[in-house]
CSV table of C-alpha atoms and ligand atoms in Angstrom, one decimal:
chain,number,residue,atom,x,y,z
A,1,MET,CA,128.1,37.7,136.1
A,2,SER,CA,126.2,37.2,132.7
A,3,SER,CA,126.9,33.6,133.0
A,4,ARG,CA,124.6,33.2,136.0
A,5,THR,CA,121.0,32.6,135.4
A,6,SER,CA,118.5,34.6,137.1
A,7,LEU,CA,114.8,34.6,138.2
A,8,THR,CA,113.3,38.0,139.2
A,9,ILE,CA,110.0,38.0,141.1
A,10,VAL,CA,108.1,41.2,141.2
A,11,LEU,CA,105.6,41.7,144.0
A,12,ALA,CA,102.6,43.5,142.9
A,13,ALA,CA,99.7,42.1,144.7
A,14,GLY,CA,97.3,44.3,146.5
A,15,GLU,CA,95.2,47.3,145.5
A,16,GLY,CA,97.4,50.1,147.1
A,17,THR,CA,94.3,51.5,149.1
A,18,ARG,CA,96.4,54.6,150.1
A,19,MET,CA,96.4,55.7,146.3
A,20,ARG,CA,92.7,56.4,146.7
A,21,SER,CA,92.0,55.0,143.2
A,22,ALA,CA,90.2,52.3,141.3
A,23,ARG,CA,93.2,51.5,139.3
A,24,PRO,CA,95.7,48.9,140.7
A,25,LYS,CA,98.7,50.6,142.3
A,26,VAL,CA,101.5,49.2,140.1
A,27,LEU,CA,99.7,50.5,137.0
A,28,HIS,CA,99.7,54.1,137.9
A,29,PRO,CA,101.6,55.9,135.4
A,30,LEU,CA,105.3,57.4,135.8
A,31,ALA,CA,106.9,59.3,132.9
A,32,GLY,CA,104.4,57.7,130.8
A,33,GLN,CA,104.8,54.0,131.9
A,34,SER,CA,103.5,52.1,134.5
A,35,LEU,CA,105.4,51.7,137.9
A,36,LEU,CA,105.5,47.9,137.0
A,37,ALA,CA,106.8,48.6,133.7
A,38,HIS,CA,109.6,50.6,135.2
A,39,VAL,CA,110.7,47.8,137.5
A,40,LEU,CA,110.4,45.3,134.6
A,41,ARG,CA,112.6,47.4,132.5
A,42,ALA,CA,115.4,47.6,135.0
A,43,ALA,CA,115.3,43.8,136.0
A,44,PRO,CA,117.9,41.4,134.4
A,45,LYS,CA,116.5,40.2,131.0
A,46,GLY,CA,117.8,38.4,127.9
A,47,GLU,CA,119.0,34.7,127.9
A,48,GLY,CA,118.8,33.1,131.2
A,49,ALA,CA,116.8,35.8,132.9
A,50,ALA,CA,113.4,34.7,133.8
A,51,LEU,CA,110.8,37.2,135.1
A,52,ALA,CA,107.7,36.4,137.3
A,53,VAL,CA,105.1,38.8,138.6
A,54,VAL,CA,102.9,38.1,141.7
A,55,GLY,CA,99.7,40.2,141.2
A,56,GLU,CA,96.5,40.4,139.0
A,57,GLU,CA,95.7,42.6,136.2
A,58,VAL,CA,99.3,42.8,135.3
A,59,ARG,CA,99.4,40.2,132.5
A,60,ARG,CA,99.3,42.7,129.6
A,61,ILE,CA,102.4,44.7,130.9
A,62,ARG,CA,104.9,42.2,129.6
A,63,SER,CA,104.1,38.9,128.0
A,64,ASP,CA,107.3,37.4,128.8
A,65,ALA,CA,106.7,37.6,132.7
A,66,ALA,CA,104.8,34.6,134.1
A,67,THR,CA,102.0,35.8,136.4
A,68,TYR,CA,101.0,34.3,139.6
A,69,ILE,CA,98.3,35.2,142.0
A,70,GLN,CA,98.5,35.4,145.5
A,71,ARG,CA,95.2,34.6,146.9
A,72,GLU,CA,95.4,35.9,150.5
A,73,ARG,CA,97.7,38.8,151.3
A,74,LEU,CA,99.7,37.1,154.1
A,75,GLY,CA,103.0,38.9,153.7
A,76,THR,CA,105.9,39.4,151.4
A,77,ALA,CA,107.4,36.0,151.9
A,78,HIS,CA,104.0,34.5,151.3
A,79,ALA,CA,103.8,36.4,148.1
A,80,VAL,CA,107.2,35.1,146.9
A,81,LEU,CA,105.9,31.6,147.4
A,82,ALA,CA,103.0,32.0,145.1
A,83,ALA,CA,105.6,31.9,142.4
A,84,ARG,CA,107.1,28.6,143.9
A,85,GLU,CA,106.7,26.8,140.8
A,86,THR,CA,109.1,28.8,138.9
A,87,ILE,CA,111.4,29.1,142.0
A,88,VAL,CA,111.9,25.2,142.0
A,89,ARG,CA,113.4,25.5,138.5
A,90,GLY,CA,116.6,26.7,140.2
A,91,ALA,CA,118.0,30.0,138.7
A,92,ASP,CA,121.5,30.8,140.0
A,93,ASP,CA,120.2,34.0,141.5
A,94,LEU,CA,116.7,34.6,142.8
A,95,LEU,CA,115.9,38.3,142.9
A,96,VAL,CA,112.8,39.8,144.7
A,97,VAL,CA,111.8,43.4,144.0
A,98,PHE,CA,108.5,45.4,144.8
A,99,GLY,CA,106.4,46.6,142.0
A,100,ASP,CA,105.9,49.9,143.7
A,101,THR,CA,109.7,50.8,143.5
A,102,PRO,CA,109.9,52.1,140.0
A,103,LEU,CA,113.1,54.2,140.1
A,104,ILE,CA,115.5,51.2,140.6
A,105,SER,CA,118.2,51.1,137.8
A,106,VAL,CA,119.8,48.1,135.8
A,107,ALA,CA,123.2,48.8,137.5
A,108,THR,CA,121.8,48.4,141.0
A,109,PHE,CA,120.6,44.9,140.1
A,110,ALA,CA,123.9,44.2,138.9
A,111,ARG,CA,125.6,45.2,142.1
A,112,LEU,CA,123.3,43.4,144.3
A,113,ARG,CA,123.9,40.2,142.5
A,114,ALA,CA,127.7,40.5,142.7
A,115,PRO,CA,128.0,39.1,146.3
A,116,LEU,CA,126.3,36.1,145.4
A,117,GLN,CA,129.2,35.2,143.0
A,118,ASN,CA,131.6,35.6,146.1
A,119,GLY,CA,129.6,33.1,148.3
A,120,ALA,CA,126.9,35.1,150.1
A,121,ALA,CA,123.4,33.6,150.3
A,122,LEU,CA,121.7,36.8,150.6
A,123,ALA,CA,122.2,40.3,149.5
A,124,VAL,CA,119.8,43.1,150.5
A,125,LEU,CA,119.5,46.5,149.1
A,126,GLY,CA,119.8,49.3,151.8
A,127,PHE,CA,119.6,53.0,151.8
A,128,ARG,CA,120.0,56.1,154.3
A,129,ALA,CA,116.5,57.2,154.8
A,130,GLU,CA,115.9,60.9,155.5
A,131,ASP,CA,112.8,59.8,157.3
A,132,PRO,CA,113.0,56.1,158.4
A,133,ALA,CA,109.7,55.8,159.6
A,134,GLY,CA,107.8,52.9,158.2
A,135,TYR,CA,110.8,51.2,156.8
A,136,GLY,CA,112.4,47.9,157.9
A,137,ARG,CA,115.9,48.8,159.8
A,138,LEU,CA,118.9,46.8,158.7
A,139,LEU,CA,120.8,45.4,161.7
A,140,VAL,CA,124.6,45.2,161.1
A,141,GLU,CA,127.0,44.0,163.6
A,142,GLY,CA,130.7,44.0,162.9
A,143,GLY,CA,130.1,44.7,159.4
A,144,GLN,CA,127.8,41.9,159.0
A,145,LEU,CA,123.8,42.1,158.4
A,146,VAL,CA,122.4,40.2,161.2
A,147,GLY,CA,118.7,40.9,160.7
A,148,ILE,CA,115.9,43.3,159.5
A,149,ARG,CA,113.4,44.7,162.0
A,150,GLU,CA,110.0,45.9,160.7
A,151,HIS,CA,109.2,49.4,162.1
A,152,ALA,CA,106.1,48.2,164.0
A,153,ASP,CA,108.3,45.5,165.8
A,154,ALA,CA,111.4,47.7,166.3
A,155,THR,CA,112.6,49.0,169.7
A,156,ALA,CA,113.4,52.7,170.3
A,157,ALA,CA,117.1,52.0,169.6
A,158,GLU,CA,116.3,50.0,166.5
A,159,ARG,CA,114.0,52.8,165.3
A,160,ALA,CA,117.0,55.3,165.6
A,161,ILE,CA,118.8,53.4,162.9
A,162,THR,CA,118.7,55.2,159.5
A,163,LEU,CA,119.9,52.5,157.3
A,164,CYS,CA,116.8,50.9,155.9
A,165,ASN,CA,115.5,48.0,153.7
A,166,ALA,CA,114.9,49.0,150.2
A,167,GLY,CA,112.8,45.8,149.6
A,168,VAL,CA,115.1,44.5,147.0
A,169,MET,CA,116.9,41.1,147.8
A,170,ALA,CA,119.1,38.8,145.8
A,171,PHE,CA,119.2,35.2,147.0
A,172,ASP,CA,121.5,32.4,146.1
A,173,GLY,CA,119.1,30.4,144.0
A,174,LYS,CA,120.2,27.0,145.2
A,175,ARG,CA,119.2,27.9,148.9
A,176,ALA,CA,116.4,30.4,148.4
A,177,LEU,CA,113.4,28.3,148.7
A,178,GLU,CA,114.7,26.4,151.8
A,179,ILE,CA,115.4,29.8,153.4
A,180,ILE,CA,112.1,31.5,152.3
A,181,GLU,CA,110.0,28.4,153.6
A,182,LYS,CA,111.4,28.7,157.0
A,183,ILE,CA,110.0,32.2,157.5
A,184,GLY,CA,107.0,32.3,160.1
A,185,ASN,CA,104.5,34.8,161.0
A,186,ALA,CA,105.5,35.6,164.7
A,187,ASN,CA,105.2,39.3,164.6
A,188,SER,CA,102.8,42.2,165.5
A,189,LYS,CA,101.0,42.0,162.2
A,190,GLY,CA,100.8,38.0,161.8
A,191,GLU,CA,102.4,38.4,158.4
A,192,TYR,CA,105.2,36.2,156.8
A,193,TYR,CA,107.9,38.8,156.3
A,194,LEU,CA,110.5,38.2,153.8
A,195,VAL,CA,112.8,40.5,155.9
A,196,ASP,CA,113.1,37.6,158.2
A,197,ALA,CA,115.3,35.7,155.7
A,198,VAL,CA,118.3,37.6,156.9
A,199,ALA,CA,117.9,36.0,160.5
A,200,ILE,CA,117.4,32.5,158.8
A,201,VAL,CA,120.4,32.9,156.6
A,202,ARG,CA,122.5,33.8,159.7
A,203,GLU,CA,121.1,30.7,161.6
A,204,LEU,CA,122.1,28.5,158.7
A,205,GLY,CA,125.8,29.9,159.1
A,206,LEU,CA,125.4,31.7,155.9
A,207,GLU,CA,126.4,35.0,154.9
A,208,ALA,CA,124.0,38.1,154.5
A,209,VAL,CA,125.5,41.4,153.1
A,210,VAL,CA,124.0,45.0,152.5
A,211,ILE,CA,124.5,46.7,149.2
A,212,GLU,CA,123.6,50.7,149.6
A,213,THR,CA,122.1,52.8,147.3
A,214,SER,CA,120.5,56.2,147.3
A,215,GLU,CA,117.0,56.9,148.6
A,216,ASP,CA,115.8,58.4,145.3
A,217,GLU,CA,116.4,55.1,143.5
A,218,VAL,CA,114.2,53.0,146.1
A,219,ARG,CA,111.4,55.4,146.9
A,220,GLY,CA,108.5,53.1,147.3
A,221,ILE,CA,105.1,54.4,146.1
A,222,ASN,CA,102.0,54.2,148.4
A,223,THR,CA,100.3,57.5,147.9
A,224,LYS,CA,99.8,60.0,145.2
A,225,ALA,CA,102.1,62.4,147.0
A,226,GLN,CA,104.9,59.8,146.7
A,227,LEU,CA,103.9,59.3,143.1
A,228,ALA,CA,104.5,63.0,142.4
A,229,GLU,CA,107.6,62.8,144.3
A,230,ALA,CA,108.9,59.9,142.1
A,231,GLU,CA,107.8,61.7,139.0
A,232,ALA,CA,110.1,64.6,139.9
A,233,VAL,CA,113.0,62.5,140.3
A,234,MET,CA,112.4,60.6,137.0
A,235,GLN,CA,111.7,63.8,135.0
A,236,ALA,CA,115.0,65.2,136.4
A,237,ARG,CA,116.9,62.0,135.4
A,238,LEU,CA,115.2,62.1,131.8
A,239,ARG,CA,116.0,65.9,131.2
A,240,LYS,CA,119.7,65.3,132.1
A,241,ALA,CA,119.8,62.3,129.8
A,242,ALA,CA,118.4,64.3,127.1
A,243,LEU,CA,120.8,67.4,127.7
A,244,ASP,CA,123.7,64.9,127.9
A,245,ALA,CA,122.7,63.4,124.5
A,246,GLY,CA,122.6,66.9,123.0
A,247,VAL,CA,119.0,68.1,122.8
A,248,THR,CA,118.8,71.7,123.4
A,249,MET,CA,116.2,72.9,126.2
A,250,ILE,CA,116.0,76.5,127.2
A,251,ALA,CA,114.1,75.8,130.2
A,252,PRO,CA,114.5,72.0,130.8
A,253,GLU,CA,112.5,72.2,134.1
A,254,THR,CA,109.4,73.2,132.3
A,255,VAL,CA,109.5,70.3,129.7
A,256,PHE,CA,108.1,66.8,130.5
A,257,LEU,CA,109.4,63.8,128.9
A,258,ALA,CA,108.5,60.1,128.7
A,259,ALA,CA,110.9,57.1,129.8
A,260,ASP,CA,110.9,56.0,126.3
A,261,THR,CA,111.3,59.4,124.3
A,262,THR,CA,114.0,59.3,121.7
A,263,PHE,CA,115.9,62.1,120.0
A,264,GLY,CA,118.0,62.5,117.1
A,265,SER,CA,120.9,65.0,117.1
A,266,ASP,CA,120.3,68.9,117.2
A,267,VAL,CA,116.8,68.6,118.5
A,268,THR,CA,115.4,71.8,120.3
A,269,ILE,CA,112.6,71.8,122.7
A,270,GLU,CA,111.3,75.2,123.8
A,271,PRO,CA,109.9,75.7,127.3
A,272,PHE,CA,106.5,74.2,128.5
A,273,VAL,CA,106.4,71.2,126.2
A,274,VAL,CA,104.7,67.8,127.4
A,275,ILE,CA,105.8,64.6,125.6
A,276,GLY,CA,103.9,61.6,126.4
A,277,PRO,CA,104.7,58.1,125.7
A,278,GLY,CA,106.0,56.6,122.4
A,279,VAL,CA,107.5,59.7,120.7
A,280,THR,CA,110.6,59.7,118.4
A,281,ILE,CA,111.9,63.1,117.3
A,282,ALA,CA,114.6,62.9,114.6
A,283,ASP,CA,117.4,65.2,113.8
A,284,GLY,CA,117.2,68.9,113.7
A,285,ALA,CA,113.5,68.8,114.8
A,286,MET,CA,112.2,71.8,116.5
A,287,ILE,CA,109.4,71.7,119.1
A,288,HIS,CA,108.0,75.1,120.0
A,289,SER,CA,106.5,75.9,123.2
A,290,PHE,CA,103.0,74.7,124.6
A,291,SER,CA,103.0,71.6,122.4
A,292,HIS,CA,101.5,68.2,123.6
A,293,ILE,CA,102.9,65.1,121.9
A,294,VAL,CA,101.8,61.3,122.4
A,295,GLN,CA,102.6,58.4,120.3
A,296,ALA,CA,104.1,60.3,117.5
A,297,SER,CA,107.1,60.2,115.2
A,298,ILE,CA,108.6,63.6,114.1
A,299,GLY,CA,110.8,63.5,111.1
A,300,LYS,CA,114.1,65.2,110.5
A,301,ASN,CA,114.1,69.1,110.6
A,302,ALA,CA,110.2,69.0,111.1
A,303,SER,CA,108.9,72.0,113.1
A,304,VAL,CA,105.9,71.5,115.7
A,305,GLY,CA,103.9,74.3,117.4
A,306,PRO,CA,103.9,76.6,119.2
A,307,TYR,CA,100.5,75.2,120.7
A,308,ALA,CA,100.3,72.0,118.7
A,309,ARG,CA,98.7,68.8,119.6
A,310,LEU,CA,100.1,65.5,118.0
A,311,ARG,CA,98.0,62.7,119.2
A,312,PRO,CA,98.7,58.9,118.9
A,313,GLY,CA,99.4,57.7,115.6
A,314,THR,CA,100.8,60.9,114.2
A,315,SER,CA,103.8,60.5,111.7
A,316,LEU,CA,105.4,63.7,110.4
A,317,GLY,CA,107.9,63.6,107.4
A,318,ASP,CA,111.2,65.3,107.2
A,319,GLY,CA,110.7,69.0,107.1
A,320,ALA,CA,106.9,68.8,107.7
A,321,ARG,CA,105.5,71.8,109.6
A,322,ILE,CA,102.7,72.1,112.2
A,323,GLY,CA,101.9,75.3,113.2
A,324,ASN,CA,99.7,77.0,116.1
A,325,PHE,CA,96.5,75.3,117.2
A,326,VAL,CA,96.8,72.3,114.9
A,327,GLU,CA,95.5,68.8,116.1
A,328,THR,CA,96.6,65.6,114.4
A,329,LYS,CA,95.5,62.0,115.0
A,330,ALA,CA,96.3,58.9,113.3
A,331,ALA,CA,97.7,61.0,110.5
A,332,THR,CA,100.4,60.5,108.2
A,333,LEU,CA,102.1,63.8,107.0
A,334,GLU,CA,104.6,63.0,104.4
A,335,ALA,CA,107.8,65.3,103.9
A,336,GLY,CA,107.5,68.9,103.5
A,337,VAL,CA,103.6,68.9,104.3
A,338,LYS,CA,102.6,72.2,105.9
A,339,VAL,CA,99.6,72.6,108.3
A,340,ASN,CA,100.5,76.1,109.8
A,341,HIS,CA,97.4,77.2,111.5
A,342,LEU,CA,94.1,76.2,113.4
A,343,SER,CA,93.4,72.7,111.7
A,344,TYR,CA,92.3,69.3,112.6
A,345,ILE,CA,93.8,66.4,110.6
A,346,GLY,CA,92.7,63.0,112.0
A,347,ASP,CA,92.7,59.6,110.2
A,348,ALA,CA,94.4,61.0,107.4
A,349,HIS,CA,97.2,60.6,104.8
A,350,VAL,CA,98.8,63.7,103.4
A,351,GLY,CA,101.2,63.3,100.5
A,352,ALA,CA,104.5,65.2,100.1
A,353,GLY,CA,104.6,68.9,99.8
A,354,THR,CA,101.0,69.6,100.4
A,355,ASN,CA,99.9,72.8,101.8
A,356,ILE,CA,96.8,72.7,104.2
A,357,GLY,CA,95.4,76.1,104.6
A,358,ALA,CA,94.2,77.6,107.9
A,359,GLY,CA,91.1,76.2,109.5
A,360,THR,CA,91.1,72.8,107.4
A,361,ILE,CA,89.1,70.2,109.1
A,362,THR,CA,89.1,66.5,108.2
A,363,CYS,CA,85.5,65.5,109.3
A,364,ASN,CA,86.4,62.1,110.1
A,365,TYR,CA,83.5,61.1,112.3
A,366,ASP,CA,79.9,60.8,110.9
A,367,GLY,CA,78.4,60.0,114.4
A,368,PHE,CA,78.8,56.3,114.1
A,369,ALA,CA,82.2,55.5,112.6
A,370,LYS,CA,85.6,57.0,111.7
A,371,HIS,CA,86.5,57.5,108.0
A,372,LYS,CA,89.6,58.4,106.3
A,373,THR,CA,90.8,61.3,104.2
A,374,GLU,CA,93.5,60.8,101.7
A,375,ILE,CA,95.1,63.9,100.2
A,376,GLY,CA,97.7,63.3,97.5
A,377,ALA,CA,101.1,65.1,97.1
A,378,GLY,CA,101.6,68.7,95.9
A,379,ALA,CA,97.9,69.5,96.7
A,380,PHE,CA,96.5,72.7,98.0
A,381,VAL,CA,93.6,72.8,100.4
A,382,GLY,CA,92.2,76.4,100.7
A,383,THR,CA,91.4,77.9,104.1
A,384,ASN,CA,88.4,77.0,106.0
A,385,SER,CA,87.8,73.8,104.0
A,386,SER,CA,85.8,70.8,105.5
A,387,LEU,CA,86.9,67.5,103.9
A,388,VAL,CA,84.0,65.2,104.8
A,389,ALA,CA,85.5,61.5,104.9
A,390,PRO,CA,85.6,59.1,103.5
A,391,VAL,CA,87.2,61.3,100.8
A,392,LYS,CA,90.3,61.2,98.5
A,393,ILE,CA,91.8,64.5,97.3
A,394,GLY,CA,94.1,63.7,94.2
A,395,ASN,CA,97.8,64.7,93.8
A,396,GLY,CA,98.2,68.4,92.8
A,397,ALA,CA,94.4,69.0,93.4
A,398,TYR,CA,93.5,72.6,94.5
A,399,ILE,CA,90.5,72.9,96.9
A,400,GLY,CA,89.1,76.6,97.0
A,401,SER,CA,88.7,78.3,100.3
A,402,GLY,CA,85.7,77.6,102.3
A,403,SER,CA,84.9,74.3,100.5
A,404,VAL,CA,82.8,71.5,102.0
A,405,ILE,CA,84.4,68.6,100.1
A,406,THR,CA,82.0,65.4,100.1
A,407,LYS,CA,83.2,63.7,96.9
A,408,ASP,CA,86.5,62.6,95.7
A,409,VAL,CA,88.6,65.2,93.8
A,410,PRO,CA,90.7,63.8,91.0
A,411,ASP,CA,94.4,64.5,90.5
A,412,ASP,CA,95.1,68.1,89.5
A,413,ALA,CA,91.5,69.0,89.7
A,414,LEU,CA,90.0,72.0,91.2
A,415,ALA,CA,87.2,71.7,93.8
A,416,VAL,CA,85.4,74.7,95.0
A,417,GLU,CA,82.4,73.3,96.9
A,418,ARG,CA,80.6,76.1,98.9
A,419,SER,CA,77.3,76.6,100.4
A,420,PRO,CA,75.3,77.4,98.3
A,421,GLN,CA,77.2,75.4,95.9
A,422,THR,CA,79.0,77.0,93.0
A,423,ASN,CA,78.5,75.8,89.5
A,424,ARG,CA,81.1,72.9,89.3
A,425,GLU,CA,81.7,73.5,85.6
A,426,GLY,CA,82.7,77.0,86.4
A,427,GLY,CA,84.9,75.9,89.2
A,428,ALA,CA,86.8,73.4,86.8
A,429,LYS,CA,87.3,76.4,84.5
A,430,ARG,CA,88.5,78.6,87.1
A,431,TYR,CA,90.9,76.0,88.0
A,432,ARG,CA,92.4,75.5,84.6
A,433,GLU,CA,92.7,79.3,84.4
A,434,MET,CA,94.5,79.4,87.8
A,435,LYS,CA,96.8,76.4,86.7
A,436,THR,CA,97.8,78.5,83.7
A,437,ARG,CA,99.0,81.5,85.8
A,438,ALA,CA,99.9,79.2,88.8
A,439,LYS,CA,102.7,80.1,91.1
A,440,PRO,CA,104.0,77.3,93.5
A,441,PRO,CA,102.3,77.8,96.9
A,442,LYS,CA,104.4,80.2,98.9
A,443,ALA,CA,107.2,78.1,100.9
B,1,UD1,C1,108.4,46.6,153.0
B,1,UD1,C2,109.5,45.8,153.7
B,1,UD1,C3,110.3,47.0,154.6
B,1,UD1,C4,110.9,47.8,153.6
B,1,UD1,C5,109.9,48.5,152.8
B,1,UD1,C6,110.5,49.3,151.6
B,1,UD1,C7,108.7,43.6,154.3
B,1,UD1,C8,107.8,42.9,155.3
B,1,UD1,N1,108.8,44.9,154.6
B,1,UD1,O1,107.4,47.2,153.8
B,1,UD1,O2,111.3,46.3,155.4
B,1,UD1,O3,111.6,48.8,154.5
B,1,UD1,O4,109.0,47.5,152.1
B,1,UD1,O5,109.6,50.0,150.7
B,1,UD1,O6,109.0,43.2,153.1
B,1,UD1,N2,103.0,42.5,148.8
B,1,UD1,C9,102.4,41.4,148.3
B,1,UD1,N3,101.6,40.4,149.0
B,1,UD1,C10,101.5,40.7,150.3
B,1,UD1,C11,102.2,41.7,150.8
B,1,UD1,C12,102.8,42.7,150.1
B,1,UD1,O7,102.4,41.2,147.0
B,1,UD1,O8,100.9,39.8,151.0
B,1,UD1,C13,103.7,43.3,147.9
B,1,UD1,C14,103.0,44.8,147.6
B,1,UD1,O9,102.3,44.9,146.6
B,1,UD1,C15,104.3,45.8,147.8
B,1,UD1,C16,105.3,44.9,148.4
B,1,UD1,O10,104.9,43.6,148.3
B,1,UD1,O11,104.6,45.8,146.3
B,1,UD1,C17,105.7,45.6,149.7
B,1,UD1,O12,104.7,45.4,150.5
B,1,UD1,P1,104.3,46.8,151.5
B,1,UD1,O13,103.0,46.4,152.1
B,1,UD1,O14,104.2,47.9,150.5
B,1,UD1,O15,105.4,46.8,152.4
B,1,UD1,P2,106.0,47.7,153.3
B,1,UD1,O16,105.3,48.0,154.5
B,1,UD1,O17,106.3,49.0,152.3
B,2,MG,MG1,105.5,49.7,150.4
C-alpha cells in the first residue's frame, strides 16, 4: 500500500447554511480542532501523498494542502474537477472525502484503498444508517455495487435500503479523470453528482466495490445538533484513549479533552475539567476539578486547581502548584513555583521555587499595551500585591504584603510599597532584619 501514491481531495466549498453561522461550516471546532483539520489529519500523508482542498478560507489550516476554488456550486463532481490541475498529475489512488465528515479514521482510508490494488476502479465507503433519509443509497446486485441513488431521486423501494453512501470514495487514479468527466447533471437538482461515478464505472466494464464502516465514523455535519452529536462521539473516543493510556479519571464523562491533548504516565484528572487545544500534561501531574486549560504545558508532578484557569502560553515547571481561583496567561512558572490562591499571573516569568502569595496580580496592561513581569528564583511575593509591569523582581527578593510595586526590585532586596508609601529606607532595614531570622517559606 505504501508504495502507491495518493491524492486526497477534500470537498469543503459552501457556507453550510444550516449551521446558521457566519463561520464557514468546515471551520467549526470539534474537540478543539476544525472539522476540516480532523479530515486532513486522517487523510493519507507523507511521501507520495498529496492533499488538495476545494473551498475558500481554508488555506490557513494546513499549508501543505493545495487550495482550489469552486466558483459555482454545481455539485460534488463539479467540485472535484475544480482540482483538475492536480488530478492530471496522476496519483495511483485518487481519494475524495467531504470536509464535513470529521470522525473518519486513518485506518478507514487504508481499507478503502485496498481494493484498488486488486484491480477495482472505484471503492465507495458505505454504512448502515439508522435513519437513511437524505443519504445516497448504495445499490448492490449480486454482491456488486451497481449504482448510488440520491435520496431525492430514489424510488420507494430504493428508499427502503439502509446501506448508504458515506461520501468517501477511492478511484483508480489512472481512470479517475475519465470517469468523473463523464458525469452529467440529469437529476432532480440539476447537479453534477459524484455518486454517478459508480454507474459510469459499470458502463466501462470496470469494478466498483463497497467498503463498510460504522455510522459514527461517517456522520456528516450539517447542523449544530449534528455538530454536538459528533462532539459526543469524539469525546467518548478521546476519553477511552486517555484511559487506555493510563490516565486516571474518576468521572471521565465529565472531562472534556482536545484531539491533540497529550499525557505522560500517572496523570490524574478529577471530575469537571475542560481541556482545550494545545495542552500537554507530564508524568504524575494532578488536575483538580473545575479547571479550564488551553494551550498550556504542565510539568511533571505539577498540580492544578481546583478552579484554575490556565490560558494560552502557560508553562508550568515540574512540581509547580497552581491553586484555586488562579488565572495564568503567557506565563512561564519554573519548577516548584507556588501560586496557591486567587491570583492573576500574565505575561510573566517566575523563577524556580518562588512563592506567590494570595491575591497577587501582575498588572500587565496599562490601557494601551501589555508589559512583562519578571520574577526571579526563590523570591517571595506577599499577599495582595500588585506588580505593575514592566517590572523585575530579583532572585530571592521579598515583597511585603499589600505592596504596589512600580519599580524594579533588586536580588535579595525587600520591597514594601504600600499606600500611603512606607519609608523605603525603613523597608530595607526590616528586610535585613527579617533575613537574619528568615525561615524558608513554608513548603
Ligand atoms: C452527499 C452525497 C450522498 C451521501 C452524503 C453523505 C453526493 C451527490 N451526495 O450528499 O450520496 O450519502 O453526502 O454525507 O455526493 N460540495 C462542494 N461543492 C458542491 C457541492 C458540495 O464543495 O458544489 C461539498 C460540500 O461542502 C460538502 C460535500 O461536498 O462538504 C457534500 O455536499 P452536501 O451538499 O453536504 O451533500 P449531501 O447532500 O450531504
Ligand atoms: Mg452533507
